[in-house]
Coordinates of C-alpha atoms in Angstrom, one line a residue:
Chain A
X1 CA 28.7 -29.9 -16.7
X2 CA 28.0 -30.7 -20.1
X3 CA 25.3 -32.9 -21.7
X4 CA 26.7 -34.3 -24.6
X5 CA 24.0 -36.1 -27.4
X6 CA 24.9 -39.0 -30.0
X7 CA 22.1 -38.3 -32.3
X8 CA 23.8 -42.0 -34.1
X9 CA 24.2 -43.8 -31.1
X10 CA 21.5 -46.7 -31.1
X11 CA 20.4 -45.2 -27.1
X12 CA 17.7 -42.9 -27.7
X13 CA 18.5 -39.2 -26.7
X14 CA 16.1 -39.3 -24.3
X15 CA 17.6 -42.5 -23.1
X16 CA 21.1 -40.9 -23.1
X17 CA 20.0 -37.3 -20.6
X18 CA 18.2 -39.6 -18.6
X19 CA 21.3 -40.8 -18.1
X20 CA 23.3 -38.2 -18.3
X21 CA 21.5 -36.4 -15.4
X22 CA 21.3 -39.9 -13.7
X23 CA 25.4 -39.4 -13.5
X24 CA 25.6 -35.5 -12.1
X25 CA 23.4 -36.4 -9.7
X26 CA 25.1 -39.7 -8.1
X27 CA 28.7 -38.3 -8.7
X28 CA 27.5 -35.4 -7.1
X29 CA 28.7 -32.9 -10.0
X30 CA 24.4 -31.8 -9.9
X31 CA 23.6 -31.1 -5.8
X32 CA 21.1 -31.0 -3.5
X33 CA 17.8 -28.1 -5.3
X34 CA 20.6 -27.0 -7.7
X35 CA 18.3 -25.5 -11.2
X36 CA 18.0 -27.1 -14.4
X37 CA 17.2 -25.4 -17.1
X38 CA 13.8 -25.4 -18.2
X39 CA 12.6 -28.2 -20.9
X40 CA 13.0 -25.8 -24.1
X41 CA 16.1 -24.4 -23.0
X42 CA 17.5 -27.3 -23.4
X43 CA 15.7 -28.7 -26.5
X44 CA 17.2 -25.9 -28.1
X45 CA 20.7 -26.2 -26.9
X46 CA 20.4 -30.4 -27.9
X47 CA 18.8 -30.0 -31.3
X48 CA 15.8 -31.6 -29.8
X49 CA 12.2 -31.8 -29.3
X50 CA 10.6 -30.5 -26.4
X51 CA 9.2 -32.9 -26.1
X52 CA 11.9 -35.4 -26.0
X53 CA 13.5 -33.2 -23.1
X54 CA 9.7 -33.2 -21.4
X55 CA 10.0 -37.3 -21.7
X56 CA 13.8 -37.3 -20.0
X57 CA 12.6 -35.3 -17.2
X58 CA 8.9 -36.9 -16.9
X59 CA 11.1 -39.9 -16.1
X60 CA 14.1 -38.7 -14.0
X61 CA 10.6 -36.9 -11.9
X62 CA 9.1 -39.8 -11.5
X63 CA 12.5 -41.7 -9.7
X64 CA 12.8 -38.6 -7.8
X65 CA 16.2 -38.0 -9.0
X66 CA 14.7 -34.5 -10.1
X67 CA 11.7 -32.4 -9.3
X68 CA 9.3 -29.8 -10.9
X69 CA 8.1 -26.7 -8.8
X70 CA 6.1 -25.6 -11.4
X71 CA 6.4 -22.2 -12.5
X72 CA 10.6 -21.5 -11.0
X73 CA 11.4 -24.4 -12.4
X74 CA 12.9 -28.5 -12.5
X75 CA 15.4 -28.9 -9.2
X76 CA 17.7 -32.3 -8.2
X77 CA 15.3 -34.6 -5.6
X78 CA 16.6 -33.6 -2.3
X79 CA 17.2 -37.0 -2.1
X80 CA 18.7 -37.0 -5.5
X81 CA 21.8 -38.4 -4.8
X82 CA 20.4 -41.5 -2.7
X83 CA 16.8 -42.3 -5.8
X84 CA 19.8 -41.3 -8.4
X85 CA 21.0 -45.3 -7.3
X86 CA 18.7 -47.4 -8.3
X87 CA 17.7 -48.0 -11.4
X88 CA 14.7 -48.7 -12.1
X89 CA 15.7 -50.5 -15.9
X90 CA 17.8 -53.3 -13.8
X91 CA 15.3 -53.7 -11.6
X92 CA 12.2 -54.2 -13.7
X93 CA 15.4 -56.9 -15.7
X94 CA 15.5 -59.0 -12.0
X95 CA 12.0 -59.4 -12.5
X96 CA 10.9 -61.0 -15.7
X97 CA 14.9 -63.1 -15.9
X98 CA 13.0 -64.6 -12.6
X99 CA 9.3 -64.8 -14.2
X100 CA 10.8 -66.0 -17.7
X101 CA 12.9 -68.3 -15.9
X102 CA 9.8 -70.1 -14.2
X103 CA 7.4 -70.4 -16.9
X104 CA 10.2 -71.6 -19.3
X105 CA 10.5 -74.4 -16.0
X106 CA 6.7 -74.6 -16.4
X107 CA 7.2 -75.8 -20.1
X108 CA 5.8 -72.1 -21.9
X109 CA 7.8 -72.1 -25.2
X110 CA 9.1 -68.8 -25.8
X111 CA 7.1 -68.2 -28.5
X112 CA 4.5 -68.2 -26.3
X113 CA 5.5 -65.6 -23.2
X114 CA 6.7 -63.1 -25.7
X115 CA 3.2 -62.7 -27.1
X116 CA 1.1 -63.2 -23.9
X117 CA 3.3 -60.7 -23.3
X118 CA 2.5 -58.7 -25.1
X119 CA -0.7 -58.9 -25.3
X120 CA -0.2 -57.8 -21.6
X121 CA 1.0 -54.6 -22.4
X122 CA -1.3 -54.2 -25.5
X123 CA -4.2 -54.4 -23.0
X124 CA -2.7 -52.5 -20.1
X125 CA -1.5 -49.3 -22.3
X126 CA -4.5 -49.5 -23.5
Chain B
X1 CA 21.6 31.5 -29.4
X2 CA 24.6 30.9 -30.3
X3 CA 26.3 29.0 -27.5
X4 CA 23.1 26.0 -27.5
X5 CA 24.2 26.1 -32.0
X6 CA 27.6 26.0 -31.1
X7 CA 27.3 23.3 -28.1
X8 CA 25.3 21.5 -31.3
X9 CA 28.5 21.5 -33.3
X10 CA 30.4 19.8 -30.9
X11 CA 27.9 17.1 -30.6
X12 CA 26.8 16.8 -34.2
X13 CA 30.3 16.4 -34.7
X14 CA 31.3 14.1 -32.1
X15 CA 27.9 12.5 -32.8
X16 CA 29.7 12.3 -36.3
X17 CA 33.0 11.1 -35.4
X18 CA 31.3 7.9 -33.0
X19 CA 28.6 6.2 -35.2
X20 CA 30.7 7.0 -39.2
X21 CA 33.8 6.6 -37.6
X22 CA 35.5 5.2 -34.5
X23 CA 32.8 2.4 -33.8
X24 CA 32.8 1.3 -38.3
X25 CA 36.7 1.5 -37.9
X26 CA 36.2 -0.7 -34.7
X27 CA 34.1 -3.6 -37.1
X28 CA 35.9 -3.7 -39.5
X29 CA 39.4 -4.0 -37.8
X30 CA 37.2 -7.0 -35.5
X31 CA 36.6 -8.6 -38.9
X32 CA 39.7 -8.5 -40.5
X33 CA 41.2 -10.0 -38.2
X34 CA 38.7 -12.8 -37.3
X35 CA 39.6 -12.9 -40.9
X36 CA 43.7 -13.4 -40.5
X37 CA 43.6 -15.4 -36.9
X38 CA 41.1 -18.1 -38.2
X39 CA 41.0 -18.6 -41.7
X40 CA 38.5 -20.4 -43.7
X41 CA 41.8 -22.7 -44.5
X42 CA 42.3 -24.0 -41.0
X43 CA 38.4 -22.8 -39.4
X44 CA 36.3 -23.9 -42.9
X45 CA 32.6 -24.0 -40.9
X46 CA 33.0 -20.7 -40.0
X47 CA 33.0 -19.6 -42.9
X48 CA 29.9 -22.0 -44.5
X49 CA 30.1 -18.9 -47.8
X50 CA 33.3 -18.5 -50.0
X51 CA 35.6 -16.4 -48.6
X52 CA 35.0 -13.8 -51.1
X53 CA 31.6 -12.3 -50.3
X54 CA 32.8 -12.2 -47.1
X55 CA 35.4 -10.0 -47.5
X56 CA 33.0 -8.3 -50.4
X57 CA 31.1 -7.6 -47.5
X58 CA 33.6 -6.2 -45.6
X59 CA 33.5 -4.0 -48.5
X60 CA 30.6 -2.4 -48.5
X61 CA 30.4 -1.7 -45.2
X62 CA 33.5 0.8 -45.2
X63 CA 32.5 2.4 -48.4
X64 CA 28.9 2.5 -46.9
X65 CA 30.3 4.0 -43.8
X66 CA 32.3 6.2 -45.4
X67 CA 30.0 7.8 -47.2
X68 CA 27.2 7.8 -44.5
X69 CA 30.3 9.9 -43.1
X70 CA 30.8 12.7 -46.2
X71 CA 27.3 13.0 -45.7
X72 CA 27.3 13.7 -41.7
X73 CA 29.9 16.2 -42.8
X74 CA 27.9 18.4 -45.2
X75 CA 24.4 18.2 -42.8
X76 CA 27.0 20.2 -39.9
X77 CA 28.0 22.8 -42.9
X78 CA 24.2 22.6 -43.6
X79 CA 23.4 23.7 -40.3
X80 CA 26.0 26.5 -39.9
X81 CA 25.3 27.5 -43.1
X82 CA 21.8 27.7 -43.6
X83 CA 21.1 27.7 -39.3
X84 CA 18.4 30.5 -40.1
X85 CA 16.2 27.8 -43.9
X86 CA 14.0 26.3 -41.4
X87 CA 15.3 23.1 -42.8
X88 CA 17.8 23.2 -40.2
X89 CA 16.4 25.0 -37.7
X90 CA 13.4 27.1 -36.1
X91 CA 14.1 30.8 -34.1
X92 CA 17.6 30.6 -35.1
X93 CA 17.6 26.8 -32.9
X94 CA 19.0 23.6 -34.8
X95 CA 16.4 21.1 -35.6
X96 CA 16.2 18.2 -33.5
X97 CA 15.2 15.8 -36.7
X98 CA 19.0 15.9 -38.1
X99 CA 20.6 14.0 -36.0
X100 CA 17.8 11.6 -35.6
X101 CA 17.2 11.4 -39.5
X102 CA 21.6 11.0 -39.7
X103 CA 21.9 9.0 -35.9
X104 CA 19.6 6.9 -38.1
X105 CA 21.1 6.5 -40.7
X106 CA 24.4 5.6 -39.2
X107 CA 22.4 3.0 -37.2
X108 CA 21.1 1.0 -40.6
X109 CA 25.7 -0.2 -42.0
X110 CA 25.5 -2.4 -38.5
X111 CA 21.2 -3.4 -38.6
X112 CA 22.8 -5.2 -43.0
X113 CA 25.7 -6.5 -41.6
X114 CA 24.0 -7.9 -38.3
X115 CA 21.1 -8.8 -40.8
X116 CA 23.4 -10.3 -43.1
X117 CA 24.4 -12.5 -40.0
X118 CA 21.1 -14.0 -39.9
X119 CA 21.7 -15.6 -43.2
X120 CA 25.3 -16.7 -42.6
X121 CA 24.6 -19.0 -39.0
X122 CA 21.8 -20.2 -41.1
X123 CA 24.2 -21.4 -43.3
X124 CA 26.5 -22.5 -41.8
X125 CA 23.7 -24.2 -39.8
X126 CA 22.1 -26.4 -43.5
X127 CA 26.6 -27.4 -44.2
X128 CA 26.3 -28.6 -39.7
X129 CA 26.0 -32.4 -39.9
X130 CA 27.5 -33.4 -37.2
X131 CA 25.5 -35.4 -34.7
X132 CA 27.2 -34.9 -32.1
X133 CA 25.5 -32.3 -29.2
X134 CA 27.1 -30.3 -26.7
X135 CA 25.0 -28.2 -24.3
X136 CA 25.4 -26.5 -20.3
X137 CA 23.0 -28.5 -17.9
X138 CA 22.8 -25.0 -16.4
X139 CA 19.5 -23.1 -16.2
X140 CA 19.8 -19.5 -18.0
X141 CA 17.3 -17.5 -16.5
X142 CA 16.8 -14.0 -16.8
X143 CA 17.9 -12.9 -13.7
X144 CA 21.3 -16.4 -13.8
X145 CA 22.3 -13.5 -16.9
X146 CA 22.1 -9.9 -15.5
X147 CA 22.1 -9.0 -12.5
X148 CA 17.9 -7.9 -10.3
X149 CA 19.6 -4.6 -9.7
X150 CA 20.4 -4.1 -13.9
X151 CA 16.4 -4.8 -13.7
X152 CA 15.3 -3.3 -11.4
X153 CA 16.6 0.0 -12.6
X154 CA 14.9 -0.6 -15.9
X155 CA 11.9 -1.2 -14.5
X156 CA 12.0 2.4 -12.6
X157 CA 12.9 4.1 -14.9
X158 CA 10.4 3.1 -17.6
X159 CA 7.7 3.8 -14.5
X160 CA 9.8 7.4 -13.6
X161 CA 9.7 8.5 -17.0
X162 CA 6.2 7.7 -17.1
X163 CA 5.2 9.8 -14.3
X164 CA 7.3 12.1 -14.6
X165 CA 5.5 12.7 -17.6
X166 CA 2.5 12.8 -16.4
X167 CA 3.6 14.8 -13.2
X168 CA 5.1 17.9 -15.0
X169 CA 1.7 18.3 -16.9
X170 CA -0.5 18.2 -13.1
X171 CA -1.6 14.5 -14.9
X172 CA -4.3 16.8 -16.3
X173 CA -3.3 14.5 -20.4
X174 CA -5.5 13.6 -23.0
X175 CA -5.6 10.7 -25.7
X176 CA -3.5 12.2 -28.3
X177 CA -1.6 14.2 -25.8
X178 CA 2.4 13.5 -26.7
X179 CA 2.6 12.4 -23.0
X180 CA 0.9 9.5 -24.2
X181 CA 3.0 9.5 -27.3
X182 CA 5.2 9.4 -25.5
X183 CA 4.9 6.6 -22.8
X184 CA 3.6 4.4 -26.3
X185 CA 6.6 4.9 -27.8
X186 CA 8.6 4.0 -24.4
X187 CA 6.1 0.5 -24.3
X188 CA 6.6 -0.5 -27.5
X189 CA 9.9 0.5 -27.6
X190 CA 10.4 -2.6 -24.6
X191 CA 7.9 -4.8 -25.3
X192 CA 9.8 -5.3 -28.8
X193 CA 13.3 -4.9 -26.9
X194 CA 11.7 -8.0 -24.6
X195 CA 10.9 -9.6 -27.1
X196 CA 14.3 -9.8 -28.5
X197 CA 15.8 -10.8 -25.1
X198 CA 13.1 -13.5 -24.6
X199 CA 14.4 -14.5 -27.8
X200 CA 18.2 -14.4 -27.0
X201 CA 17.7 -16.9 -24.5
X202 CA 14.9 -19.0 -25.1
X203 CA 14.9 -19.2 -28.5
X204 CA 16.7 -22.1 -30.5
X205 CA 20.7 -22.2 -31.4
X206 CA 21.2 -20.3 -34.0
X207 CA 25.4 -21.4 -33.8
X208 CA 25.3 -24.4 -34.7
X209 CA 28.9 -25.1 -33.3
X210 CA 28.7 -21.7 -30.4
X211 CA 30.5 -23.3 -26.6
X212 CA 28.1 -23.5 -24.2
X213 CA 30.7 -21.2 -22.0
X214 CA 30.2 -18.1 -25.2
X215 CA 26.3 -18.7 -26.3
X216 CA 25.4 -18.3 -22.1
X217 CA 28.2 -14.5 -22.3
X218 CA 26.6 -13.8 -25.7
X219 CA 23.1 -14.0 -24.1
X220 CA 23.8 -12.0 -21.1
X221 CA 25.7 -9.5 -23.4
X222 CA 22.4 -8.6 -25.2
X223 CA 19.8 -8.4 -21.7
X224 CA 22.5 -5.7 -20.7
X225 CA 22.3 -4.4 -24.2
X226 CA 18.3 -4.3 -24.0
X227 CA 18.1 -3.3 -20.3
X228 CA 20.8 0.3 -20.9
X229 CA 19.2 1.3 -24.1
X230 CA 15.9 0.4 -21.8
X231 CA 17.5 2.9 -19.7
X232 CA 18.7 5.9 -22.2
X233 CA 15.7 5.1 -23.8
X234 CA 13.9 6.8 -20.3
X235 CA 15.6 9.5 -19.2
X236 CA 15.9 11.2 -23.6
X237 CA 12.4 10.9 -22.6
X238 CA 12.0 12.3 -18.8
X239 CA 14.3 14.9 -20.3
X240 CA 11.6 16.0 -24.1
X241 CA 8.9 16.0 -21.3
X242 CA 11.6 18.6 -19.0
X243 CA 12.0 20.1 -22.0
X244 CA 7.5 21.1 -22.4
X245 CA 7.6 22.8 -19.3
X246 CA 11.6 24.6 -19.1
X247 CA 11.2 25.7 -22.5
X248 CA 14.8 23.9 -23.2
X249 CA 14.0 24.5 -27.7
X250 CA 17.6 25.9 -27.3
X251 CA 19.5 21.7 -26.6
X252 CA 17.0 20.2 -28.8
X253 CA 19.8 19.2 -31.0
X254 CA 22.3 18.7 -29.1
X255 CA 20.2 16.4 -25.9
X256 CA 19.1 14.0 -29.4
X257 CA 22.5 13.6 -30.4
X258 CA 23.6 13.1 -27.1
X259 CA 21.2 10.2 -26.8
X260 CA 21.8 9.0 -29.9
X261 CA 25.3 8.6 -29.5
X262 CA 25.0 7.3 -25.9
X263 CA 22.6 4.2 -27.5
X264 CA 25.8 3.4 -29.2
X265 CA 27.4 4.0 -26.5
X266 CA 25.9 1.7 -24.9
X267 CA 24.8 -0.9 -27.6
X268 CA 28.2 -1.3 -29.6
X269 CA 30.1 -0.6 -27.6
X270 CA 29.3 -2.6 -25.1
X271 CA 29.5 -6.0 -27.7
X272 CA 32.6 -4.8 -28.8
X273 CA 34.4 -4.5 -25.5
X274 CA 31.9 -7.3 -23.8
X275 CA 33.2 -9.8 -25.9
X276 CA 36.4 -10.3 -27.8
X277 CA 37.9 -12.3 -30.6
X278 CA 40.4 -13.5 -28.3
X279 CA 38.4 -14.4 -25.1
X280 CA 35.5 -16.9 -27.7
X281 CA 36.1 -21.1 -27.9
X282 CA 37.2 -20.8 -32.6
X283 CA 38.0 -24.4 -32.1
X284 CA 35.2 -25.7 -32.8
X285 CA 34.5 -23.8 -36.5
X286 CA 38.4 -26.3 -37.4
X287 CA 37.1 -29.5 -39.3
X288 CA 36.4 -32.0 -37.3
X289 CA 40.0 -34.6 -38.7
X290 CA 41.2 -31.1 -37.4
X291 CA 39.9 -31.3 -34.5
X292 CA 40.7 -35.2 -33.9

């Protein structure tokens, strides 16, 4: 199976990578335990920075779609197919929509929500 | 003495034919075939530099190969007619130096063509502006591309050659002994082959247009060539070690000639046989407007 990355796509390359690997696992094109290319190989083939591919792999590993087995490399997680259906982005969007609706109902303005959200995110990242 | 020298003449004639006539002609025919079948008008991405420069390279390769062919006949002539001269022979046995020197010269035009390929690919990369990148989601590990049996054979041949060399010298060798030098040559050559293999496996994609399948196939062929060359070197080293106790001086030159021919057959011969233009996806070199 092939990965196709469009550099001028609005989605950054690591997001395109995640989406395509997730899609390949959920459709069964990549079965449980199947090996994935190394970060260096994929980065070299796609002419991307190693960090870009590493970031995509790290996020897929966090979602248990793939798993790293040390020096043996990276493989599709045994429960990867089921886990690939879990869309964390959609879940976060849903949660935020609910919260924003609650804040608006309480009379908080959008710039205030924006401001507080940014402050909280900055504090969390520190 | 006469029969061993006659054996060398046959081997050397074969070396001249194989490495300075047969293979250069094959390479030249391949280059011309690609140029005729996949012309710049239809496959512009394949030719980042003016076509005249490609034709010049073909011509230069042809004439240098012909010159080396002539040189081979001159060396053959010299070894036949000055067999008693110390420059060409020791005690009437032709020296292994000549087929070795000639073998290295024979590889030169092929090495130059290979090096010019790097500059060609660099120009291809510089001209490549497309934003679409494709990769195969398949691991390209060493054992995914070459059989563990071949890897094991190369490792065994390497260890076997060193052990055999030590054995025939009763494990009594000091620093500076031929056995140590041979082991160092083997370790150095194998180290270099390992580095080249790692570069093929994990290095930067040289041809920006090459399809993932073609790349994987080319990498596999290059890895196998490295292992074949390593095995041939181990065998040659073992035979050279045997030379020390069985006094094989009289066929030294023949062995060197056979060694160079074996290396060329298992490297260039194998590459030409395994990577054929008809199996390569040339559509990737068409212009973007032609593809879409």
